[in-house]
mmCIF file of C-alpha atoms in Angstrom:
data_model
loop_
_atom_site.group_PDB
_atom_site.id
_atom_site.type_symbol
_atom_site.label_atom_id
_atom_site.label_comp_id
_atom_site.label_asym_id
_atom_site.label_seq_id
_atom_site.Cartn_x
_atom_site.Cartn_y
_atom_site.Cartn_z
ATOM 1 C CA UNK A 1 0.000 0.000 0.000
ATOM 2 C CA UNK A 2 0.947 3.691 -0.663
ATOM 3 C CA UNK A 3 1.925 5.137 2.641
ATOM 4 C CA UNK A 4 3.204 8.676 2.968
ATOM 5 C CA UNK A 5 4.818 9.978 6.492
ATOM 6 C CA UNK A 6 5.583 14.049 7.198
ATOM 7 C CA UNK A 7 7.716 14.670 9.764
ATOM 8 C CA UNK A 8 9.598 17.559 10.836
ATOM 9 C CA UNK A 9 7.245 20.366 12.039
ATOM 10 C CA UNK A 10 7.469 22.089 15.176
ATOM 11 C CA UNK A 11 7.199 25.570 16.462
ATOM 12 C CA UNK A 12 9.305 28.296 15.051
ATOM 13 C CA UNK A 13 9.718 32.358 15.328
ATOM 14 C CA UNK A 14 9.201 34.188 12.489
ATOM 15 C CA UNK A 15 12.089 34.640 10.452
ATOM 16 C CA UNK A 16 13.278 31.088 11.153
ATOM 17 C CA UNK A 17 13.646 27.839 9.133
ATOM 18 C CA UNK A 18 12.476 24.025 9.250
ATOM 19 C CA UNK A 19 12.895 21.569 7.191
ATOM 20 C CA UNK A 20 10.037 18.779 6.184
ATOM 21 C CA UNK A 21 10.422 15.273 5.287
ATOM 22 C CA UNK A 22 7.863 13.149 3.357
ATOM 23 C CA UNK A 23 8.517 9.272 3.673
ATOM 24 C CA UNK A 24 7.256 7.351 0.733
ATOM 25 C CA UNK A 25 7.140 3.765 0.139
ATOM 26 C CA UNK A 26 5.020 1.343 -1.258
ATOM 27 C CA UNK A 27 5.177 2.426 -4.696
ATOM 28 C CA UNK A 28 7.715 3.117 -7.363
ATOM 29 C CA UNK A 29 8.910 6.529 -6.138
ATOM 30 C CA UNK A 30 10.439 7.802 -9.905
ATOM 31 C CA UNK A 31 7.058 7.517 -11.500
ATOM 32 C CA UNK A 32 5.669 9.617 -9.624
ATOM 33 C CA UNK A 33 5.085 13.141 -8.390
ATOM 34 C CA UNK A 34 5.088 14.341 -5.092
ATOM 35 C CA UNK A 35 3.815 17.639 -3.345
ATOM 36 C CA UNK A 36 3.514 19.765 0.148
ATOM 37 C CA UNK A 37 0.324 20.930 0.487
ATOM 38 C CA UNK A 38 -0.937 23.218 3.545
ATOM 39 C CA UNK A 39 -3.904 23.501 5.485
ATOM 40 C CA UNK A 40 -4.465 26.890 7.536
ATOM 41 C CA UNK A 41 -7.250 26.923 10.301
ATOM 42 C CA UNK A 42 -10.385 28.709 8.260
ATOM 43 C CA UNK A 43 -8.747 28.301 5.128
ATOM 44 C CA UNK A 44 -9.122 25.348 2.118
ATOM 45 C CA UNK A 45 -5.844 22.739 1.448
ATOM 46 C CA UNK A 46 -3.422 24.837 -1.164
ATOM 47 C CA UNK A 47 -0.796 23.217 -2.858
ATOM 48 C CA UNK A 48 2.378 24.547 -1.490
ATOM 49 C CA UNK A 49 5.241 22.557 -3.602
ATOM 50 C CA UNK A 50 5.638 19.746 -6.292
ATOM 51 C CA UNK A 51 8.360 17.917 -7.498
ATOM 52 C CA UNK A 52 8.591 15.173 -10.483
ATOM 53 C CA UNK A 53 10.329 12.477 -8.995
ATOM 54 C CA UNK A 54 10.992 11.420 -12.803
ATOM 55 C CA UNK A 55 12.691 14.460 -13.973
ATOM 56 C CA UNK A 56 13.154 17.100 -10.990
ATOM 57 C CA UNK A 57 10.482 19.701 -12.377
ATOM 58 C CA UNK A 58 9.057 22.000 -9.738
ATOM 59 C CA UNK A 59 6.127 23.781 -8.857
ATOM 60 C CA UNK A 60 5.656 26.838 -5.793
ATOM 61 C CA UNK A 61 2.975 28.671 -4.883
ATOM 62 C CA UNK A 62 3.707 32.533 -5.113
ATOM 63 C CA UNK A 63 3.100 32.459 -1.512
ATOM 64 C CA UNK A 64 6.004 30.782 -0.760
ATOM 65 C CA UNK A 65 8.552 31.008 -4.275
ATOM 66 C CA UNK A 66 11.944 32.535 -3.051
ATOM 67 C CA UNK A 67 11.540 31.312 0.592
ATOM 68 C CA UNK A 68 10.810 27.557 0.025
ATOM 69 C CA UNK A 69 12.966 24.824 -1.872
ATOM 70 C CA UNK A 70 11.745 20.827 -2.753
ATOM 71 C CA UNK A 71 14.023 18.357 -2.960
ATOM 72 C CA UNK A 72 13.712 15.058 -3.661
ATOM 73 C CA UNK A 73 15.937 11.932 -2.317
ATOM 74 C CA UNK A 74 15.316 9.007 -4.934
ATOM 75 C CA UNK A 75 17.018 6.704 -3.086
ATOM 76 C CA UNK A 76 15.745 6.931 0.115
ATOM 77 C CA UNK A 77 12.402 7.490 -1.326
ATOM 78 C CA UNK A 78 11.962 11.004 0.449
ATOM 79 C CA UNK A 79 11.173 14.732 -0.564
ATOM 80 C CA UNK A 80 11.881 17.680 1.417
ATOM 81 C CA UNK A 81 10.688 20.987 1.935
ATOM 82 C CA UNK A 82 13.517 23.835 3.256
ATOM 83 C CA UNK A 83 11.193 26.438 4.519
ATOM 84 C CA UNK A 84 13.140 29.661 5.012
ATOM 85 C CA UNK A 85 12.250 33.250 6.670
ATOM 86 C CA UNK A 86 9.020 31.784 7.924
ATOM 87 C CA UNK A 87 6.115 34.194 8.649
ATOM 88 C CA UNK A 88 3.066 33.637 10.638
ATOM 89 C CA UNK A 89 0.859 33.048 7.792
ATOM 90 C CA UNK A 90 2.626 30.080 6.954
ATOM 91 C CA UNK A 91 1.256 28.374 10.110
ATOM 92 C CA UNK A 92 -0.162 24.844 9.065
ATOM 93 C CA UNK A 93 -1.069 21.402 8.897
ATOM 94 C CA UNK A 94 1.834 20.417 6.221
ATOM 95 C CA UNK A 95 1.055 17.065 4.294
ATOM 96 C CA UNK A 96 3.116 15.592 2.009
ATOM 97 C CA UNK A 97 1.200 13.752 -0.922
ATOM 98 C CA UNK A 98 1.744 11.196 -3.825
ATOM 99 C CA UNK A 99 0.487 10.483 -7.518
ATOM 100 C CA UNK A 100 1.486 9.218 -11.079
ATOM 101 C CA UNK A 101 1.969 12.106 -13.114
ATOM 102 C CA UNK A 102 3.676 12.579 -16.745
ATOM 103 C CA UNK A 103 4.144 15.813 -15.417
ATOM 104 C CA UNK A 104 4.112 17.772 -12.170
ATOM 105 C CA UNK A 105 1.210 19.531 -11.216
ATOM 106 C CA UNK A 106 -0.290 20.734 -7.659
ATOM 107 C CA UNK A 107 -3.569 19.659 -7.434
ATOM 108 C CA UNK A 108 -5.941 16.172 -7.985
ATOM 109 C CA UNK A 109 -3.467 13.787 -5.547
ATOM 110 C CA UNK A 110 -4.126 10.637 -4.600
ATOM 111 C CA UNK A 111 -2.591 9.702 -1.636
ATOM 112 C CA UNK A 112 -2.076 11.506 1.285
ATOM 113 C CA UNK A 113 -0.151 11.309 4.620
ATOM 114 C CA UNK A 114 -1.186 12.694 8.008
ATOM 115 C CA UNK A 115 0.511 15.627 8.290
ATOM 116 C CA UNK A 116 2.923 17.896 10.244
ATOM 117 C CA UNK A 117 2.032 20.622 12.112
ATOM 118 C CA UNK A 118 3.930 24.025 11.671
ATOM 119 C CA UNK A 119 3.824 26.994 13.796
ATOM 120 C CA UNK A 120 5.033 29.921 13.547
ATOM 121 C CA UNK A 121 4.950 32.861 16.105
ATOM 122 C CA UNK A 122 5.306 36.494 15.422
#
């Protein structure tokens, strides 16, 4: 089965950086794409970040372009999001998601993990 696991949120000032981790396994992790999405209390899931796992091709939000970087580990099967100078409004619920692209895009996943929890105060 496709299981997805986010780890690495926590509580952070504003200004400050963390870095996410999305464990994948259960499926062949080149042919697919993988993306951070974010859900904000009062607010609907956006698409944060996206990577191609086949070919490295990105996607940001314009939220978070310039601050953010994806990364993808093929062979330990693991993306990650750098989050730098971290404001407020980024406070979350951070999952990490997977599905079979031919190319990236941020939306219509299949598979989803629990989610991390970021915080960040002002």
């Amino acid at each position: 089965d496709v299981q997805l696991q986010a780890s690495g949120g926590g509580l952070v000032q504003a200004g400050g950086s963390l870095r996410l981790s999305c464990a994948a396994s259960g499926f062949t992790f080149d042919d697919y794409a993988i993306g951070w999405f974010r859900q904000a209390p009062g607010k609907e899931r956006e698409g944060v970040s996206c990577i191609s796992s086949n070919d490295g091709s990105t996607y940001y939000a314009d939220s978070v372009k310039g601050r953010f970087t994806i990364s993808s580990d093929n062979a330990k099967n693991t993306v990650y999001l750098q989050m730098n100078s971290l404001r407020p409004e980024d406070t979350a619920v951070y999952y990490c998601a997977a599905d079979y692209m031919p190319v990236v895009l941020c939306y219509d996943y299949d598979y989803w993990g629990q989610g991390t929890l970021v915080t960040v105060s002002s």
